[in-house]
Amino acid sequence: MALAFAPRPVAPELAGHYRAEGLWDDSTLGAVVARGLQDHPGSRIRIWSRDRPYDGTFGDVADVARRLAGGLRAAGIEPGDVVSFQLPNWMEAAAAFYAGALTGAVLVPIVHIYGARELAYILRQAAPRAHVATPRFGHLDYAEIIDGLRADVPSLEQIVFVGDDVPSWGTPWSSLAEAPPVAGPAPIDPDAPCVLGYTSGTTADPKGVVHTHRTLLAEVRQLTYDAPPSIAPLQAPPGNRPVLLASPVSHATGMLGGLLSPVVTGSPINLLDRWDPAHALAAMLDGDLTGGGGATYFLTSLLDHPNLTSRHLEHMRYVALGGAPIPPAVAERADSLGISLVRAYGSTEHPSVTGSAHADSRDRRLYTDGRPMPGVEVRIASPDGHDLGPGEPGEITTRGPDLFVGYTDAALTAARLDTDGWYATGDIGILDEQGYLTVTDRTADLIIRGGENVSAAEVEAVLAAMAGVAEVAVVAAPDARLGEHGCAFIRPMPGVSTPDLEAIRGYLRLSGLARQKWPEEVRGVDEFDRTPSGKVKKFVLRARLRDEAPPPQARP
């Protein structure tokens, strides 16, 4: 079944510009995957898993992917059909992605921590003909979940399971992966959808984000851009160690950094299937890898771990962060340990908007999110839609060759994408005179206290530098008098007690932060609920506070 979706048309003059600049061509995802696997057959792929480790080559995985693609074709999957998969960072996840690309399918990668509610929502909306999963992983029984929703997803014709204990109604992975291999990628229109990605859960319901072959491959070109360091954001100097990646390949960061960019460049692939700082630190030394990239949490959890040594720091000389707020205290801590930190800004909708380079000045690397990537435009808009000048905060709006073509929800597309191709991100930021962007807040993270806007990110940045604080998330709590007030959820350092409200206020007083911005509530947490990319699920914290709030008093 093909994806029921009407893409936002790209203005002809804009499309012509992208082609003229070499940011768009007529390649397809399947063709790029096939060529990359063929050109780099000896490149190594390792899965650093305690449950399903793997050590092989691109050539090995290419053989599995071609056979799986043959099995999918024999099962009736045609170009344009929707194929979903929900797997941890295993070899089979890479093979399923590559196989789907070779068949010309619209791929729906689903993060492996999603449970029954999220999976049902996505499968009903995406309507895949085939779905690939494992019977169980961690605490989730995927076979039981899928069995419970099969009747509600009539499009599902083939449910393929990786591993043992395949249910009677499922198809074993081996029955498809042993099929005769396809000779090459299926031809398909490069303007057709190729990936339907779902946002990673910072809001209650995931949003379906559609990328075409052109937009996704433009992003790959940006990440593998062959240019001097001064204009090649995020790239570590030549000779840097391979990266150990924990972001799920079913998330934009993992898919691009773990499956697509390496296939183009021939760089080794090293993936973790679950985040365990001790295991990651051991893998870094065993495999001579660099670690700590991605969301801020991946770096801080390594730096906080008792197993960290000077040898690990030597392996972390170059780190790129993005996907979650980066408090100045974290950036400064990394810098003090000899880590060259670069920052990036993007989203599932527009994966790489800006990035800084290791050749940038210290302040630009630590305190800004970099300059626009090749072909990308950034504007800062006022509430009435006018452009704002350098240093003036407003909503970040973006446009570029790698920008998605719409949501599965047409109303949401109309609300966030205008007719000139600009995307309203919902984030707040400023541009400096040289075009460096600093993301200062999300509109959803503003606390409206007595009619005054308080930036949660600003308060978090100050509290993150407080002794004993490992991580902090500030959100709006209901307030009968003020409407909202700030509540600070704090994860303390190991062996340290959560500071009380009096201690926090004393610290904020010394910091000079305006009194009206101080949190009026503090909660200690052992760990935060997180998205697969490491972001704190703030909507969970806000919902908890709403549920605990007393009902409004009825008027006499």
Coordinates of C-alpha atoms in Angstrom, one line a residue:
M1 CA 0.0 0.0 0.0
A2 CA 1.4 3.4 -1.0
L3 CA 1.6 6.2 1.4
A4 CA -1.5 8.5 1.2
F5 CA 0.2 11.8 1.2
A6 CA 0.2 15.0 -0.8
P7 CA 3.7 16.7 -0.6
R8 CA 4.2 20.4 -0.3
P9 CA 5.4 21.5 -3.7
V10 CA 8.8 23.2 -3.9
A11 CA 8.9 26.4 -5.9
P12 CA 10.5 25.8 -9.3
E13 CA 13.0 28.5 -8.8
L14 CA 14.1 27.0 -5.5
A15 CA 14.3 23.5 -6.9
G16 CA 16.3 24.9 -9.8
H17 CA 18.7 26.6 -7.4
Y18 CA 19.3 23.4 -5.4
R19 CA 20.0 21.5 -8.6
A20 CA 22.4 24.1 -9.9
E21 CA 24.3 24.1 -6.6
G22 CA 24.6 20.3 -6.7
L23 CA 22.5 19.9 -3.6
W24 CA 19.8 18.0 -5.5
D25 CA 20.2 15.4 -8.3
D26 CA 18.1 12.5 -9.5
S27 CA 19.7 9.9 -7.2
T28 CA 17.4 7.6 -5.1
L29 CA 18.1 6.2 -1.7
G30 CA 18.3 2.7 -3.1
A31 CA 20.9 3.7 -5.7
V32 CA 23.0 5.5 -3.1
V33 CA 22.9 2.5 -0.7
A34 CA 23.7 0.0 -3.5
R35 CA 26.6 2.0 -4.7
G36 CA 28.0 2.7 -1.2
L37 CA 27.8 -1.0 -0.1
Q38 CA 29.5 -2.0 -3.4
D39 CA 32.2 0.6 -3.2
H40 CA 33.2 -0.2 0.4
P41 CA 32.7 -4.0 0.8
G42 CA 35.6 -4.3 3.4
S43 CA 34.5 -1.5 5.7
R44 CA 33.7 -2.9 9.2
I45 CA 30.3 -2.9 11.0
R46 CA 30.2 -3.8 14.7
I47 CA 27.2 -4.1 17.0
W48 CA 28.4 -3.6 20.6
S49 CA 25.5 -5.6 22.1
R50 CA 25.4 -8.0 25.0
D51 CA 22.3 -9.6 23.5
R52 CA 23.1 -9.8 19.8
P53 CA 26.7 -8.8 19.0
Y54 CA 27.9 -8.6 15.5
D55 CA 31.2 -8.1 13.8
G56 CA 31.2 -8.1 10.0
T57 CA 31.7 -6.0 6.8
F58 CA 29.6 -3.9 4.6
G59 CA 29.9 -6.7 2.1
D60 CA 28.3 -9.1 4.5
V61 CA 25.4 -6.8 5.4
A62 CA 24.9 -6.0 1.7
D63 CA 24.4 -9.7 0.9
V64 CA 21.8 -10.0 3.7
A65 CA 20.1 -6.8 2.5
R66 CA 19.9 -7.9 -1.1
R67 CA 18.4 -11.2 -0.1
L68 CA 16.0 -9.6 2.2
A69 CA 15.0 -7.2 -0.6
G70 CA 14.5 -10.3 -2.8
G71 CA 12.2 -11.8 -0.1
L72 CA 10.2 -8.6 0.2
R73 CA 9.8 -8.4 -3.6
A74 CA 8.7 -12.1 -3.7
A75 CA 6.2 -11.3 -1.0
G76 CA 4.7 -8.6 -3.3
I77 CA 6.3 -5.4 -2.0
E78 CA 6.5 -2.9 -4.8
P79 CA 8.2 0.5 -5.2
G80 CA 6.2 3.1 -3.2
D81 CA 4.8 0.5 -0.7
V82 CA 5.2 1.3 3.0
V83 CA 7.5 -1.0 5.0
S84 CA 8.1 -0.4 8.7
F85 CA 10.6 -1.8 11.2
Q86 CA 11.1 -1.6 14.9
L87 CA 14.4 -3.1 15.9
P88 CA 17.3 -2.1 18.3
N89 CA 20.6 -1.1 16.8
W90 CA 21.3 -4.6 15.5
M91 CA 22.8 -5.7 12.2
E92 CA 19.3 -6.7 11.1
A93 CA 18.1 -3.1 11.6
A94 CA 20.8 -2.0 9.1
A95 CA 19.9 -4.8 6.7
A96 CA 16.2 -4.0 6.9
F97 CA 16.8 -0.3 6.2
Y98 CA 19.1 -1.1 3.2
A99 CA 16.7 -3.8 1.9
G100 CA 13.7 -1.4 2.0
A101 CA 15.7 1.2 0.2
L102 CA 16.7 -1.3 -2.5
T103 CA 13.0 -2.2 -3.1
G104 CA 12.0 1.4 -3.4
A105 CA 9.8 1.2 -0.4
V106 CA 8.7 4.1 1.9
L107 CA 10.6 3.2 5.1
V108 CA 9.0 3.8 8.5
P109 CA 11.7 3.4 11.2
I110 CA 10.1 3.1 14.6
V111 CA 12.2 3.6 17.7
H112 CA 12.5 0.4 19.7
I113 CA 11.4 1.8 23.0
Y114 CA 7.9 2.6 21.7
G115 CA 5.2 0.5 23.3
A116 CA 1.7 -0.5 22.4
R117 CA 0.2 3.0 22.3
E118 CA 2.8 4.6 20.1
L119 CA 3.2 1.6 17.8
A120 CA -0.6 1.3 17.3
Y121 CA -0.7 5.0 16.5
I122 CA 2.1 4.8 13.9
L123 CA 1.0 1.6 12.2
R124 CA -2.6 2.7 11.8
Q125 CA -1.5 6.0 10.3
A126 CA 1.4 4.8 8.1
A127 CA -0.5 1.6 7.0
P128 CA 2.6 -0.5 6.1
R129 CA 2.3 -3.7 4.0
A130 CA 5.2 -5.3 5.9
H131 CA 6.6 -4.8 9.4
V132 CA 9.9 -6.1 10.8
A133 CA 10.4 -6.6 14.5
T134 CA 11.9 -8.8 17.2
P135 CA 9.6 -10.9 19.5
R136 CA 11.0 -9.1 22.6
F137 CA 13.7 -6.8 23.8
G138 CA 14.2 -5.5 27.3
H139 CA 10.9 -5.3 29.0
L140 CA 8.8 -5.0 25.8
D141 CA 7.1 -8.0 24.3
Y142 CA 6.6 -6.8 20.7
A143 CA 5.0 -10.1 19.6
E144 CA 2.3 -9.7 22.2
I145 CA 1.8 -6.0 21.3
I146 CA 1.6 -6.6 17.6
D147 CA -0.8 -9.5 18.1
G148 CA -3.1 -7.3 20.0
L149 CA -3.3 -4.7 17.2
R150 CA -3.1 -6.8 14.0
A151 CA -6.8 -6.6 13.5
D152 CA -6.7 -2.8 13.6
V153 CA -4.1 -2.5 10.9
P154 CA -5.6 -4.2 7.9
S155 CA -2.8 -3.2 5.6
L156 CA -0.3 -5.5 7.3
E157 CA 0.3 -8.5 5.1
Q158 CA 3.8 -9.6 6.3
I159 CA 5.1 -9.4 9.9
V160 CA 8.7 -10.5 10.0
F161 CA 10.4 -11.4 13.3
V162 CA 14.2 -11.4 14.0
G163 CA 15.3 -14.0 16.6
D164 CA 13.8 -17.0 18.3
D165 CA 10.2 -17.7 19.4
V166 CA 8.6 -16.5 16.3
P167 CA 4.8 -16.6 16.8
S168 CA 2.8 -18.9 14.5
W169 CA 1.3 -16.0 12.6
G170 CA 4.7 -14.3 12.0
T171 CA 7.3 -14.9 9.3
P172 CA 10.8 -15.8 10.4
W173 CA 13.5 -13.4 9.2
S174 CA 15.5 -16.3 7.7
S175 CA 12.7 -17.2 5.3
L176 CA 13.1 -13.8 3.7
A177 CA 16.8 -13.3 4.2
E178 CA 17.6 -16.6 2.4
A179 CA 15.7 -15.5 -0.8
P180 CA 17.5 -15.0 -4.1
P181 CA 19.1 -11.6 -4.0
V182 CA 18.0 -8.6 -6.1
A183 CA 20.3 -7.5 -8.8
G184 CA 20.0 -3.8 -8.0
P185 CA 17.8 -1.0 -6.7
A186 CA 14.2 -0.6 -8.0
P187 CA 13.7 2.6 -10.2
I188 CA 11.6 5.2 -8.5
D189 CA 10.8 8.9 -8.8
P190 CA 13.3 10.9 -6.7
D191 CA 10.5 13.3 -5.8
A192 CA 8.6 10.4 -4.2
P193 CA 8.6 9.9 -0.4
C194 CA 11.3 7.5 0.8
V195 CA 11.3 7.9 4.6
L196 CA 8.4 8.6 7.0
G197 CA 10.0 9.5 10.3
Y198 CA 8.1 10.0 13.5
T199 CA 9.2 12.6 16.0
S200 CA 10.8 11.2 19.1
G201 CA 8.2 12.0 21.7
T202 CA 8.9 15.4 23.2
T203 CA 5.2 15.9 22.7
A204 CA 2.5 13.4 23.6
D205 CA 1.8 12.1 20.1
P206 CA 4.5 11.6 17.5
K207 CA 4.2 13.5 14.3
G208 CA 4.7 11.8 10.9
V209 CA 7.5 13.6 9.0
V210 CA 7.9 12.9 5.3
H211 CA 11.2 13.1 3.4
T212 CA 11.6 12.4 -0.3
H213 CA 14.7 10.9 -1.9
R214 CA 15.9 14.4 -2.8
T215 CA 15.5 15.9 0.7
L216 CA 17.0 13.0 2.5
L217 CA 20.0 12.7 0.2
A218 CA 20.6 16.4 0.3
E219 CA 21.0 15.9 4.1
V220 CA 23.5 13.1 3.5
R221 CA 25.5 15.3 1.1
Q222 CA 25.6 18.0 3.8
L223 CA 27.0 15.6 6.4
T224 CA 29.6 14.2 4.0
Y225 CA 30.4 17.5 2.5
D226 CA 34.0 17.5 1.2
A227 CA 35.2 21.0 2.1
P228 CA 37.9 22.7 4.3
P229 CA 37.2 22.6 8.0
S230 CA 36.2 26.3 8.1
I231 CA 33.1 25.5 6.0
A232 CA 32.6 21.8 6.9
P233 CA 30.5 21.9 10.1
L234 CA 30.6 18.9 12.5
Q235 CA 33.5 17.2 10.8
A236 CA 36.4 16.1 13.0
P237 CA 39.9 16.5 11.7
P238 CA 41.2 13.7 9.4
G239 CA 42.5 10.7 11.2
N240 CA 40.0 11.0 14.2
R241 CA 38.8 7.7 15.6
P242 CA 35.6 6.1 14.4
V243 CA 32.5 7.1 16.3
L244 CA 30.5 4.8 18.7
L245 CA 26.9 5.7 18.1
A246 CA 24.1 5.1 20.6
S247 CA 21.3 7.0 18.9
P248 CA 18.8 4.5 17.5
V249 CA 19.1 4.0 13.7
S250 CA 15.3 4.4 13.7
H251 CA 15.8 8.0 14.8
A252 CA 17.0 10.7 12.4
T253 CA 20.4 11.1 14.1
G254 CA 21.2 7.4 14.2
M255 CA 19.8 6.8 10.7
L256 CA 21.9 9.5 9.1
G257 CA 25.1 9.1 11.2
G258 CA 24.9 5.4 11.7
L259 CA 23.6 4.0 8.4
L260 CA 23.7 6.5 5.6
S261 CA 26.8 8.8 6.0
P262 CA 29.1 5.8 6.6
V263 CA 27.8 4.0 3.5
V264 CA 28.7 7.1 1.4
T265 CA 32.1 7.6 3.0
G266 CA 33.1 4.0 3.7
S267 CA 33.6 4.9 7.4
P268 CA 33.2 2.0 9.9
I269 CA 29.9 1.6 11.6
N270 CA 29.9 1.1 15.4
L271 CA 26.5 0.9 17.1
L272 CA 25.2 0.3 20.7
D273 CA 21.8 -1.2 21.1
R274 CA 21.2 0.2 24.6
W275 CA 22.8 3.0 26.5
D276 CA 25.0 1.9 29.3
P277 CA 27.9 4.3 30.1
A278 CA 30.1 1.6 31.6
H279 CA 29.7 -0.6 28.5
A280 CA 30.2 2.4 26.2
L281 CA 33.5 3.3 28.0
A282 CA 34.7 -0.3 27.7
A283 CA 33.8 -0.4 24.0
M284 CA 35.7 2.9 23.3
L285 CA 39.0 1.4 24.5
D286 CA 38.4 -2.1 23.0
G287 CA 37.5 -0.7 19.6
D288 CA 39.6 2.4 19.7
L289 CA 36.5 4.6 19.2
T290 CA 35.4 8.0 20.2
G291 CA 32.3 8.5 22.2
G292 CA 30.0 11.1 23.8
G293 CA 28.4 12.6 20.7
G294 CA 24.7 13.2 20.1
A295 CA 22.5 14.5 22.8
T296 CA 24.1 16.2 25.8
Y297 CA 23.2 13.3 28.1
F298 CA 25.4 10.8 26.2
L299 CA 28.4 13.1 27.0
T300 CA 27.6 14.0 30.6
S301 CA 26.8 10.4 31.6
L302 CA 30.3 9.3 30.4
L303 CA 32.0 12.2 32.1
D304 CA 30.1 11.5 35.4
H305 CA 30.9 7.8 35.4
P306 CA 33.5 6.4 37.8
N307 CA 35.1 4.3 35.1
L308 CA 36.2 7.4 33.1
T309 CA 39.9 7.6 32.8
S310 CA 42.4 9.9 31.0
R311 CA 42.6 7.2 28.3
H312 CA 38.9 7.8 27.6
L313 CA 39.4 11.5 27.4
E314 CA 42.1 11.0 24.9
H315 CA 39.5 9.1 22.8
M316 CA 37.0 12.1 23.2
R317 CA 39.1 14.9 21.7
Y318 CA 36.5 15.8 19.2
V319 CA 32.8 15.6 20.1
A320 CA 29.7 16.9 18.3
L321 CA 26.5 17.6 20.3
G322 CA 23.0 18.3 19.1
G323 CA 19.4 17.3 19.5
A324 CA 19.0 18.7 23.0
P325 CA 19.9 21.9 24.9
I326 CA 23.6 22.2 25.7
P327 CA 24.0 24.2 29.0
P328 CA 27.1 26.5 29.0
A329 CA 28.3 24.6 32.1
V330 CA 28.5 21.4 30.2
A331 CA 30.3 23.0 27.3
E332 CA 32.8 24.6 29.6
R333 CA 33.3 21.4 31.5
A334 CA 34.1 19.5 28.2
D335 CA 36.4 22.3 27.2
S336 CA 38.3 22.2 30.5
L337 CA 38.9 18.5 29.9
G338 CA 40.5 19.1 26.5
I339 CA 37.5 18.2 24.4
S340 CA 36.9 20.2 21.3
L341 CA 33.2 20.6 21.3
V342 CA 31.1 21.5 18.3
R343 CA 27.3 22.1 18.4
A344 CA 24.6 21.5 15.8
Y345 CA 20.9 22.4 15.5
G346 CA 18.2 20.5 13.6
S347 CA 15.1 18.3 13.9
T348 CA 13.4 15.4 12.2
E349 CA 11.8 18.0 9.9
H350 CA 15.0 19.7 9.1
P351 CA 17.8 17.5 10.2
S352 CA 20.8 19.8 9.9
V353 CA 20.1 23.5 10.0
T354 CA 23.3 24.8 11.5
G355 CA 26.6 23.5 12.8
S356 CA 29.9 24.8 14.2
A357 CA 33.3 23.6 13.2
H358 CA 36.3 22.6 15.2
A359 CA 38.2 25.4 13.5
D360 CA 35.8 28.0 14.9
S361 CA 36.7 30.1 17.9
R362 CA 36.2 28.7 21.4
D363 CA 33.2 31.0 22.1
R364 CA 31.5 30.2 18.8
R365 CA 31.9 26.5 19.4
L366 CA 30.8 26.5 23.0
Y367 CA 28.1 29.1 23.0
T368 CA 26.5 29.1 19.6
D369 CA 24.9 26.4 17.4
G370 CA 26.9 27.3 14.4
R371 CA 26.2 28.7 10.9
P372 CA 23.8 27.4 8.3
M373 CA 24.8 24.2 6.6
P374 CA 25.3 24.3 2.8
G375 CA 22.2 25.5 1.0
V376 CA 20.3 26.2 4.2
E377 CA 18.7 29.6 5.0
V378 CA 17.8 30.8 8.5
R379 CA 15.5 33.7 9.4
I380 CA 14.5 35.0 12.8
A381 CA 10.9 36.2 12.7
S382 CA 8.8 38.4 15.0
P383 CA 5.3 37.2 16.1
D384 CA 3.8 39.1 13.2
G385 CA 6.2 37.4 10.7
H386 CA 8.7 40.2 10.1
D387 CA 12.5 39.6 9.9
L388 CA 14.4 40.6 13.0
G389 CA 18.0 41.9 13.0
P390 CA 21.2 40.5 14.6
G391 CA 20.8 39.9 18.4
E392 CA 17.0 40.2 18.4
P393 CA 15.3 37.0 19.6
G394 CA 12.4 35.5 17.7
E395 CA 11.1 32.3 16.1
I396 CA 13.7 30.4 14.0
T397 CA 12.4 29.7 10.5
T398 CA 14.4 27.7 8.1
R399 CA 14.5 26.6 4.4
G400 CA 16.8 24.3 2.6
P401 CA 17.3 21.3 0.2
D402 CA 17.0 18.9 3.1
L403 CA 13.8 20.3 4.5
F404 CA 10.9 17.8 4.8
V405 CA 8.0 18.0 2.4
G406 CA 5.2 17.9 4.9
Y407 CA 3.5 16.0 7.8
T408 CA 1.1 13.2 7.4
D409 CA -1.3 15.7 9.1
A410 CA -2.2 18.2 6.3
A411 CA -3.4 20.8 8.8
L412 CA -0.1 20.7 10.6
T413 CA 1.8 21.1 7.3
A414 CA -0.3 24.2 6.5
A415 CA 0.4 25.6 10.0
R416 CA 4.2 25.1 9.9
L417 CA 5.2 25.4 6.2
D418 CA 4.5 28.5 4.1
T419 CA 4.1 28.8 0.3
D420 CA 7.6 30.1 0.0
G421 CA 9.1 27.0 1.6
W422 CA 9.9 28.4 5.0
Y423 CA 9.4 26.1 8.0
A424 CA 8.4 27.6 11.4
T425 CA 10.3 25.6 13.9
G426 CA 8.7 26.7 17.1
D427 CA 12.1 27.4 18.5
I428 CA 13.4 30.8 19.7
G429 CA 16.9 32.0 18.8
I430 CA 19.1 34.9 17.7
L431 CA 21.6 35.3 14.9
D432 CA 24.8 37.4 15.3
E433 CA 26.4 39.6 12.7
Q434 CA 28.3 36.7 11.2
G435 CA 25.3 34.5 10.9
Y436 CA 25.9 32.2 13.9
L437 CA 22.7 30.9 15.5
T438 CA 22.1 30.5 19.2
V439 CA 19.0 28.6 20.1
T440 CA 17.7 30.2 23.3
D441 CA 14.4 28.4 24.0
R442 CA 11.4 26.5 22.6
T443 CA 8.0 28.2 22.6
A444 CA 6.7 25.2 24.5
D445 CA 9.4 25.7 27.2
L446 CA 8.3 29.3 28.1
I447 CA 6.8 29.6 31.5
I448 CA 4.2 32.3 31.6
R449 CA 4.3 33.5 35.2
G450 CA 1.8 36.2 36.0
G451 CA 1.8 37.3 32.4
E452 CA 5.6 37.5 32.1
N453 CA 7.5 35.0 29.9
V454 CA 10.3 33.1 31.7
S455 CA 12.8 31.1 29.7
A456 CA 13.2 27.6 31.1
A457 CA 16.4 27.2 29.2
E458 CA 17.9 30.3 30.8
V459 CA 17.1 29.0 34.3
E460 CA 18.4 25.5 33.4
A461 CA 21.7 26.9 32.2
V462 CA 22.3 28.7 35.5
L463 CA 21.2 25.7 37.7
A464 CA 23.3 23.3 35.6
A465 CA 26.5 25.0 37.0
M466 CA 25.4 24.5 40.6
A467 CA 27.6 22.1 42.6
G468 CA 26.1 18.6 42.9
V469 CA 23.7 19.0 40.0
A470 CA 24.1 16.4 37.3
E471 CA 21.1 17.5 35.2
V472 CA 18.1 19.8 35.5
A473 CA 14.9 20.3 33.7
V474 CA 12.6 23.3 34.4
V475 CA 9.0 23.2 33.3
A476 CA 5.8 25.1 33.9
A477 CA 3.6 24.0 36.9
P478 CA 0.0 25.1 37.3
D479 CA -0.4 28.0 39.7
A480 CA -3.8 29.2 41.0
R481 CA -2.6 32.7 41.5
L482 CA 0.0 33.3 38.8
G483 CA -1.2 30.9 36.1
E484 CA 2.1 29.1 36.0
H485 CA 5.3 28.9 38.0
G486 CA 8.6 27.2 37.4
C487 CA 9.3 23.8 38.8
A488 CA 12.9 22.5 38.7
F489 CA 13.4 18.7 38.4
I490 CA 17.0 17.9 39.4
R491 CA 19.0 14.8 39.0
P492 CA 21.9 15.1 41.5
M493 CA 25.4 13.7 41.2
P494 CA 25.9 10.2 42.6
G495 CA 26.0 10.3 46.4
V496 CA 24.7 13.9 46.6
S497 CA 21.3 14.9 47.9
T498 CA 18.9 17.0 45.9
P499 CA 19.3 20.7 46.9
D500 CA 16.2 22.1 48.5
L501 CA 14.3 25.2 47.4
E502 CA 16.1 27.4 49.9
A503 CA 19.6 26.3 48.6
I504 CA 18.5 26.8 45.0
R505 CA 17.2 30.3 45.7
G506 CA 20.4 31.2 47.5
Y507 CA 22.4 30.0 44.5
L508 CA 20.3 31.9 42.0
R509 CA 20.5 35.0 44.2
L510 CA 24.3 34.9 44.0
S511 CA 24.1 34.2 40.2
G512 CA 22.2 37.4 39.6
L513 CA 19.2 35.8 37.9
A514 CA 16.2 38.0 38.3
R515 CA 14.0 36.9 41.2
Q516 CA 10.8 36.5 39.1
K517 CA 12.6 33.8 37.1
W518 CA 13.4 31.6 40.2
P519 CA 11.6 28.3 40.4
E520 CA 9.0 28.1 43.1
E521 CA 9.2 24.3 43.4
V522 CA 11.9 21.7 43.2
R523 CA 11.7 17.9 42.7
G524 CA 14.5 15.3 42.9
V525 CA 14.6 12.5 40.3
D526 CA 16.9 9.5 40.0
E527 CA 16.5 9.5 36.3
F528 CA 14.5 11.3 33.6
D529 CA 12.2 9.7 31.1
R530 CA 13.9 10.2 27.8
T531 CA 13.4 10.0 24.1
P532 CA 15.6 7.6 22.2
S533 CA 17.9 10.5 21.2
G534 CA 18.5 11.4 24.9
K535 CA 16.1 14.3 25.3
V536 CA 14.2 14.7 28.5
K537 CA 10.5 14.2 27.9
K538 CA 9.3 17.4 29.4
F539 CA 5.7 16.8 28.5
V540 CA 5.8 13.9 31.0
L541 CA 7.0 16.2 33.7
R542 CA 4.3 18.8 32.9
A543 CA 1.6 16.2 32.8
R544 CA 2.7 14.9 36.3
L545 CA 2.4 18.4 37.7
R546 CA -1.0 19.0 36.1
D547 CA -2.2 15.7 37.5
E548 CA -1.1 16.6 41.0
A549 CA -2.5 20.1 40.9
P550 CA -5.7 20.6 43.0
P551 CA -8.9 21.3 41.0
P552 CA -9.8 25.0 40.6
Q553 CA -12.2 26.3 43.2
A554 CA -15.7 26.8 42.1
R555 CA -17.0 30.3 42.3
P556 CA -19.8 30.9 44.9

